[in-house]
Short mmCIF file of C-alpha atoms in Angstrom, two decimals:
data_model
loop_
_atom_site.label_atom_id
_atom_site.label_comp_id
_atom_site.label_asym_id
_atom_site.label_seq_id
_atom_site.Cartn_x
_atom_site.Cartn_y
_atom_site.Cartn_z
CA MET A 27 27.13 38.26 -45.78
CA ASP A 28 27.06 35.10 -43.67
CA LEU A 29 29.07 35.11 -40.52
CA GLU A 30 30.90 31.87 -39.84
CA LYS A 31 30.40 30.45 -36.38
CA PRO A 32 33.56 30.23 -34.30
CA PRO A 33 34.75 26.67 -33.80
CA GLN A 34 33.54 25.19 -30.56
CA ARG A 35 36.19 24.05 -28.19
CA PRO A 36 35.81 20.55 -26.75
CA ALA A 37 34.78 20.41 -23.13
CA PRO A 38 37.81 20.07 -20.89
CA GLN A 39 38.14 16.60 -19.47
CA THR A 40 38.83 16.17 -15.82
CA PRO A 41 42.12 14.40 -15.09
CA GLU A 42 41.67 10.78 -14.13
CA GLY A 43 43.62 9.08 -11.42
CA CYS A 44 45.66 5.92 -11.64
CA LEU A 45 42.92 3.99 -9.83
CA VAL A 46 40.40 4.79 -12.58
CA VAL A 47 42.84 3.76 -15.34
CA ALA A 48 43.78 0.57 -13.49
CA ILE A 49 40.12 -0.42 -13.06
CA ARG A 50 38.90 0.51 -16.59
CA LEU A 51 40.88 -1.93 -18.79
CA PRO A 52 40.20 -5.24 -16.96
CA VAL A 53 36.58 -4.27 -16.36
CA ARG A 54 36.04 -3.55 -20.08
CA ILE A 55 37.73 -6.80 -21.12
CA VAL A 56 35.64 -8.91 -18.74
CA VAL A 57 32.41 -7.10 -19.63
CA LEU A 58 33.12 -7.45 -23.40
CA VAL A 59 33.68 -11.21 -23.03
CA LEU A 60 30.39 -11.51 -21.13
CA VAL A 61 28.32 -9.18 -23.33
CA VAL A 62 29.28 -10.42 -26.85
CA PRO A 63 27.38 -13.77 -26.57
CA VAL A 64 24.39 -12.00 -25.03
CA ARG A 65 24.31 -9.41 -27.84
CA MET A 66 24.61 -12.08 -30.55
CA VAL A 67 21.80 -14.12 -28.98
CA TRP A 68 19.72 -10.93 -28.70
CA ASP A 69 20.24 -10.02 -32.37
CA ALA A 70 19.40 -13.60 -33.42
CA LEU A 71 16.20 -13.49 -31.36
CA VAL A 72 15.27 -10.12 -32.91
CA VAL A 73 15.74 -11.47 -36.46
CA ALA A 74 13.83 -14.65 -35.65
CA GLY A 75 11.04 -12.63 -34.04
CA ARG A 76 10.71 -10.36 -37.06
CA PHE A 77 10.66 -13.35 -39.44
CA LEU A 78 8.11 -15.15 -37.26
CA THR A 79 5.95 -12.02 -37.04
CA ASP A 80 5.97 -11.42 -40.80
CA THR A 81 5.43 -15.05 -41.85
CA VAL A 82 3.32 -16.61 -39.08
CA LEU A 83 1.91 -14.29 -36.47
CA ARG A 84 0.57 -11.56 -38.73
CA PRO A 85 -1.27 -13.94 -41.18
CA VAL A 86 -2.57 -16.01 -38.25
CA GLY A 87 -3.74 -12.83 -36.53
CA ARG A 88 -5.55 -11.66 -39.66
CA ALA A 89 -7.18 -15.10 -40.03
CA LEU A 90 -8.22 -15.10 -36.37
CA LEU A 91 -9.57 -11.57 -36.78
CA TRP A 92 -11.64 -12.64 -39.79
CA VAL A 93 -12.87 -15.76 -37.93
CA GLY A 94 -13.74 -13.62 -34.90
CA ARG A 95 -15.71 -11.24 -37.06
CA ALA A 96 -17.50 -14.13 -38.79
CA LEU A 97 -18.32 -15.92 -35.53
CA PHE A 98 -19.07 -13.02 -33.19
CA VAL A 99 -19.34 -9.59 -34.80
CA TRP A 100 -21.49 -10.35 -37.84
CA PRO A 101 -24.02 -12.64 -36.00
CA PHE A 102 -24.42 -10.16 -33.16
CA THR A 103 -24.73 -7.30 -35.65
CA GLY A 104 -27.44 -9.16 -37.56
CA LEU A 105 -29.17 -10.10 -34.30
CA TRP A 106 -29.10 -6.48 -33.16
CA ARG A 107 -30.22 -5.06 -36.49
CA TYR A 108 -32.92 -7.56 -37.46
CA VAL A 109 -34.16 -8.84 -34.07
CA VAL A 110 -33.38 -6.58 -31.13
CA VAL A 111 -34.09 -3.26 -32.85
CA PRO A 112 -37.50 -4.31 -34.32
CA VAL A 113 -38.51 -5.97 -31.03
CA GLY A 114 -37.42 -2.86 -29.12
CA LYS A 115 -39.43 -0.62 -31.41
CA ALA A 116 -42.47 -2.86 -31.02
CA LEU A 117 -42.08 -2.91 -27.22
CA GLY A 118 -41.65 0.86 -27.21
CA LEU A 119 -44.84 1.33 -29.22
CA LEU A 120 -46.67 -1.15 -26.97
CA GLY A 121 -45.43 0.63 -23.83
CA LYS A 122 -46.49 3.96 -25.24
CA VAL A 123 -49.98 2.66 -26.00
CA LEU A 124 -50.44 0.70 -22.74
CA VAL A 125 -48.52 2.86 -20.22
CA VAL A 126 -47.62 6.36 -21.41
CA ILE A 127 -50.96 7.37 -22.93
CA PRO A 128 -53.02 6.10 -19.89
CA LEU A 129 -50.64 7.84 -17.47
CA VAL A 130 -50.87 11.09 -19.39
CA TRP A 131 -54.66 10.86 -19.39
CA LEU A 132 -54.66 10.08 -15.64
CA TYR A 133 -52.38 13.06 -14.96
CA ARG A 134 -54.46 15.49 -17.03
CA SER A 135 -57.93 14.26 -16.07
CA VAL A 136 -57.49 13.16 -12.42
CA LEU A 137 -54.28 14.27 -10.75
CA THR A 138 -54.31 17.85 -12.05
CA PRO A 139 -57.86 18.65 -10.77
CA VAL A 140 -57.10 16.93 -7.44
CA GLY A 141 -53.89 18.93 -7.12
CA HIS A 142 -55.71 22.21 -7.81
CA ALA A 143 -58.32 21.30 -5.16
CA LEU A 144 -55.58 20.53 -2.61
CA VAL A 145 -53.89 23.85 -3.36
CA TRP A 146 -57.16 25.71 -2.84
CA VAL A 147 -57.74 23.92 0.50
CA TYR A 148 -54.19 24.71 1.60
CA ALA A 149 -54.43 28.38 0.63
CA ARG A 150 -57.99 29.04 1.91
CA VAL A 151 -58.28 26.75 4.97
CA ILE A 152 -54.98 25.35 6.28
CA THR A 153 -52.95 28.55 5.97
CA PRO A 154 -55.32 30.83 7.99
CA VAL A 155 -55.73 28.16 10.71
CA ALA A 156 -51.96 27.63 10.89
CA ARG A 157 -51.34 31.39 11.17
CA GLY A 158 -53.83 31.68 14.06
CA VAL A 159 -52.31 28.75 15.93
CA TRP A 160 -48.81 30.17 15.36
CA TRP A 161 -49.81 33.59 16.73
CA LEU A 162 -51.33 31.98 19.85
CA LEU A 163 -48.24 29.83 20.44
CA ALA A 164 -45.97 32.84 19.91
CA ALA A 165 -47.85 34.89 22.50
CA LEU A 166 -47.75 32.04 25.05
CA GLY A 167 -44.07 31.43 24.39
CA THR A 168 -43.20 35.12 24.84
CA GLY A 169 -44.90 35.25 28.23
CA VAL A 170 -43.30 32.02 29.46
CA TYR A 171 -39.86 33.15 28.22
CA THR A 172 -40.16 36.50 30.03
CA GLY A 173 -41.09 34.81 33.32
CA LEU A 174 -38.33 32.24 33.10
CA ALA A 175 -35.77 34.92 32.26
CA TRP A 176 -36.74 37.00 35.32
CA LEU A 177 -36.53 33.94 37.61
CA ALA A 178 -33.17 32.87 36.15
CA ARG A 179 -31.73 36.38 36.59
CA TYR A 180 -32.60 36.70 40.26
CA LEU A 181 -32.18 33.06 41.27
CA LEU A 182 -29.03 32.03 39.29
CA VAL A 183 -27.15 34.84 37.55
CA LEU A 184 -26.81 37.31 40.44
CA PRO A 185 -25.77 34.67 43.05
CA ALA A 186 -23.31 33.10 40.57
CA GLY A 187 -21.73 36.52 39.86
CA TRP A 188 -21.28 37.21 43.55
CA VAL A 189 -19.65 33.78 44.13
CA TYR A 190 -17.26 34.28 41.15
CA ALA A 191 -16.24 37.81 42.22
CA TRP A 192 -15.69 37.20 45.94
CA ILE A 193 -14.69 33.51 46.19
CA LEU A 194 -13.47 31.94 42.91
CA THR A 195 -11.33 34.87 41.70
CA PRO A 196 -9.02 35.07 44.79
CA VAL A 197 -8.70 31.28 44.91
CA GLY A 198 -7.80 31.20 41.19
CA HIS A 199 -5.13 33.88 41.62
CA ALA A 200 -3.51 31.87 44.41
CA ILE A 201 -3.56 28.65 42.37
CA ALA A 202 -2.07 30.46 39.32
CA ALA A 203 0.83 31.81 41.39
CA CYS A 204 1.61 28.35 42.76
CA ALA A 205 1.43 26.80 39.27
CA LYS A 206 3.78 29.48 37.85
CA GLY A 207 6.42 28.76 40.51
CA LEU A 208 6.13 25.03 39.99
CA ALA A 209 6.46 25.44 36.20
CA TRP A 210 9.63 27.54 36.63
CA LEU A 211 11.16 24.85 38.86
CA VAL A 212 10.29 22.04 36.45
CA GLY A 213 11.62 24.03 33.46
CA THR A 214 14.94 24.69 35.19
CA VAL A 215 15.40 21.00 36.06
CA ALA A 216 14.41 19.89 32.54
CA THR A 217 16.86 22.39 30.96
CA GLY A 218 19.75 21.04 33.03
CA ILE A 219 18.89 17.45 32.19
CA GLY A 220 18.57 18.32 28.48
CA VAL A 221 21.98 20.05 28.38
CA ALA A 222 23.59 17.05 30.07
CA LEU A 223 21.95 14.60 27.64
CA TYR A 224 22.98 16.79 24.65
CA TRP A 225 26.67 16.76 25.58
CA PHE A 226 26.49 13.06 26.45
CA ALA A 227 25.00 12.20 23.03
CA ARG A 228 27.38 14.54 21.19
CA VAL A 229 30.52 13.07 22.77
CA LEU A 230 29.50 9.41 22.68
CA LEU A 231 27.43 9.21 19.41
CA VAL A 232 27.72 12.19 17.07
CA LEU A 233 31.49 12.69 17.02
CA PRO A 234 32.32 8.97 16.47
CA ALA A 235 29.60 8.68 13.77
CA LEU A 236 30.93 11.83 12.05
CA ALA A 237 34.48 10.50 12.09
CA LEU A 238 33.32 7.10 10.73
CA TRP A 239 31.36 8.83 7.93
CA ARG A 240 34.20 11.19 7.00
CA TRP A 241 37.16 8.78 7.15
CA VAL A 242 35.54 5.43 6.20
CA PHE A 243 32.23 5.71 4.37
CA VAL A 244 33.08 8.67 2.09
CA PRO A 245 36.32 7.17 0.66
CA ALA A 246 34.67 3.77 0.25
CA GLY A 247 31.69 5.40 -1.48
CA ARG A 248 33.96 7.27 -3.87
CA VAL A 249 35.77 4.03 -4.78
CA LEU A 250 32.44 2.23 -5.29
CA ALA A 251 31.14 5.16 -7.38
CA VAL A 252 34.23 4.98 -9.62
CA VAL A 253 33.81 1.21 -9.98
CA ALA A 254 30.07 1.55 -10.76
CA ARG A 255 30.70 4.32 -13.30
CA GLU A 256 33.43 2.32 -15.03
CA VAL A 257 31.22 -0.79 -15.08
CA GLY A 258 28.38 1.24 -16.62
CA ASP A 259 30.69 2.78 -19.23
CA ALA A 260 32.17 -0.66 -19.94
CA LEU A 261 28.69 -2.14 -20.40
CA GLY A 262 27.73 0.59 -22.89
CA HIS A 263 31.03 0.29 -24.79
CA ALA A 264 30.84 -3.52 -24.78
CA TRP A 265 27.21 -3.45 -25.99
CA ARG A 266 28.16 -1.21 -28.92
CA VAL A 267 31.22 -3.30 -29.79
CA ALA A 268 29.17 -6.48 -29.47
CA GLY A 269 26.57 -4.97 -31.81
CA ARG A 270 29.25 -4.36 -34.44
CA ILE A 271 30.63 -7.87 -33.97
CA SER A 272 27.12 -9.32 -34.22
CA LEU A 273 26.46 -7.26 -37.36
CA ALA A 274 29.69 -8.51 -38.94
CA VAL A 275 28.85 -12.12 -38.03
CA GLY A 276 25.32 -11.71 -39.38
CA ARG A 277 26.62 -10.27 -42.64
CA ALA A 278 29.12 -13.11 -42.94
CA LEU A 279 26.38 -15.69 -42.35
CA ALA A 280 24.11 -13.90 -44.85
CA THR A 281 26.93 -13.88 -47.44
CA LEU A 282 27.60 -17.58 -46.80
CA PHE A 283 23.88 -18.38 -47.13
CA ARG A 284 23.70 -16.37 -50.36
CA LEU A 285 26.76 -18.10 -51.85
CA VAL A 286 25.74 -21.60 -50.72
CA PHE A 287 21.97 -21.51 -51.34
CA VAL A 288 20.64 -18.37 -53.03
CA GLU A 289 23.14 -18.05 -55.88
CA PRO A 290 22.87 -21.75 -56.94
CA VAL A 291 19.07 -21.54 -56.82
CA ARG A 292 19.14 -18.31 -58.84
CA TRP A 293 21.55 -19.84 -61.39
CA VAL A 294 19.34 -22.94 -61.73
CA TYR A 295 16.27 -20.72 -62.16
CA ARG A 296 17.89 -18.47 -64.78
CA SER A 297 19.96 -21.08 -66.64
CA VAL A 298 17.72 -24.16 -66.47
CA LEU A 299 14.15 -23.49 -65.45
CA THR A 300 13.64 -20.27 -67.46
CA PRO A 301 14.78 -21.73 -70.84
CA VAL A 302 12.81 -24.94 -70.19
CA GLY A 303 9.73 -22.89 -69.28
CA HIS A 304 10.08 -20.75 -72.43
CA ALA A 305 10.48 -23.86 -74.56
CA VAL A 306 7.44 -25.51 -72.98
CA ARG A 307 5.47 -22.29 -73.45
CA ASP A 308 6.44 -21.91 -77.10
CA ALA A 309 6.21 -25.62 -78.03
CA VAL A 310 3.22 -26.77 -75.98
CA LEU A 311 1.22 -24.07 -74.22
CA ARG A 312 0.81 -21.58 -77.06
CA PRO A 313 -0.24 -24.21 -79.70
CA ALA A 314 -2.58 -25.77 -77.15
CA ALA A 315 -4.06 -22.34 -76.40
CA ALA A 316 -4.51 -21.64 -80.13
CA VAL A 317 -6.21 -25.04 -80.63
CA ALA A 318 -8.43 -24.39 -77.60
CA ARG A 319 -9.42 -20.95 -78.98
CA SER A 320 -10.23 -22.39 -82.41
CA VAL A 321 -12.24 -25.24 -80.81
CA GLY A 322 -14.10 -22.74 -78.66
CA ARG A 323 -14.83 -20.51 -81.66
CA ALA A 324 -16.13 -23.49 -83.71
CA THR A 325 -18.21 -24.66 -80.74
CA ARG A 326 -19.77 -21.20 -80.29
CA GLU A 327 -20.60 -21.01 -84.01
CA ALA A 328 -22.14 -24.52 -83.94
CA LEU A 329 -24.21 -23.61 -80.86
CA ALA A 330 -25.38 -20.37 -82.48
CA SER A 331 -26.39 -22.26 -85.65
CA ALA A 332 -28.21 -24.90 -83.58
CA ARG A 333 -30.09 -22.20 -81.60
CA GLU A 334 -31.12 -20.47 -84.85
CA SER A 335 -32.30 -23.81 -86.33
CA VAL A 336 -34.33 -24.59 -83.18
CA ARG A 337 -35.86 -21.10 -83.21
CA GLN A 338 -36.82 -21.42 -86.90
CA ALA A 339 -38.28 -24.94 -86.35
CA ARG A 340 -40.34 -23.66 -83.38
CA ALA A 341 -41.70 -20.79 -85.51
CA ASP A 342 -42.61 -23.18 -88.37
CA PHE A 343 -44.35 -25.57 -85.96
CA ARG A 344 -46.34 -22.68 -84.43
CA ARG A 345 -47.45 -21.48 -87.90
CA MET A 346 -48.41 -25.05 -88.85
CA LEU A 347 -50.62 -25.44 -85.75
CA PHE A 348 -52.11 -21.97 -85.36
CA GLY A 349 -51.61 -20.46 -88.77
CA GLU A 350 -50.19 -17.05 -89.63
CA PRO A 351 -50.62 -14.46 -86.86
CA ALA A 352 -53.13 -11.71 -87.60
CA ARG A 353 -51.55 -8.49 -88.81
CA PRO A 354 -52.73 -5.25 -87.13
CA GLU A 355 -55.09 -3.15 -89.31
CA ARG A 356 -53.81 0.12 -90.58
CA ILE A 357 -55.49 3.17 -89.03
CA ASP A 358 -56.19 6.21 -91.22
CA ARG A 359 -54.98 9.17 -89.24
CA ARG A 360 -56.18 11.70 -91.88
CA GLU A 361 -52.62 12.73 -92.50
CA PRO A 362 -50.89 12.94 -95.89
CA THR A 363 -48.37 10.21 -96.60
CA GLY A 364 -45.35 10.07 -98.80
CA HIS A 365 -44.37 13.17 -100.71
CA GLU A 366 -47.82 14.76 -100.36
CA THR A 367 -47.31 17.46 -97.78
CA ARG A 368 -49.84 19.74 -96.20
CA THR A 369 -50.16 23.21 -97.82
CA LEU A 370 -52.47 26.18 -97.38
CA GLY A 371 -53.53 26.30 -101.04
CA ARG A 372 -54.64 22.69 -101.38
CA SER A 373 -57.50 20.74 -99.75
CA THR A 374 -55.28 18.31 -97.86
CA THR A 375 -56.35 19.00 -94.30
CA ALA A 376 -59.03 17.16 -92.35
CA LEU A 377 -61.42 20.17 -92.47
CA THR A 378 -61.15 21.09 -96.18
CA LYS A 379 -60.76 17.65 -97.74
CA ASP A 380 -63.63 16.56 -100.04
#
């Protein structure tokens, strides 16, 4: 069994103050007076745009599209299909014969053997020589590096270590202690100055700005928000009401146009033009069509008779000049004709006939 859904309660509306109610009515009246002409002009422009699109722009666009195809697309298509493509194929074949085939032959017959020879020279000559030179340079470099390392150790590293341990380290410790004391002094002074500036800025800037925001800007913003919300609601309500008014005016104008123009034209068409057209059709057009059909039929028969007479006269003239045409001779195919059929007991075949 179906369970009925419980009825939904409407959302509770927040109570509105007297300021909101006092602002809403005049705002809606003023906005409605301003929006109704705009909405009617808008609806008129929409109707005119649709009529113009259906009667002018769309046929003109189709005509321009057809003209564009006839002037640009079809000529370029024919040029591509019957000129560019055959010329491209011919140029491709010519390039293949004059460029590709010679290059392939050059690669196979010249470059490939030369490349193999260069590889053999590199593998059999250059590589062993390079390895020998590299081994000699490596040995020389190892000896020079060992000597320079020994000289650097005893001439630079050991004296530098002694200077760092016995001179630079004590001096650095003393400088670090002085810098630490100076940093503590500077930090203490900066902290005091920062605390003083903080309370100065708080008393002279933050508290007045906070009071101005809380007691001036916030109430003014709330009033402006109410006014903006009511103006927005009034615009939406006025736009909908103006749409209904515009629809009613449009229907009235359409009814007036139908009563003043369409109905008289329809009455004239049904009561005057249709009977006159039927009378003209029955009294003039149908008899004229029947006469035209009979004349056409008689004309076709006369033309057929004339063609037959001309054909017969041409045949008689040909027989008078050249005589009767020779008839083809009858060929005996050794086959029985008529009711004489071939049987096994009679000599009617080509082999047993006397």
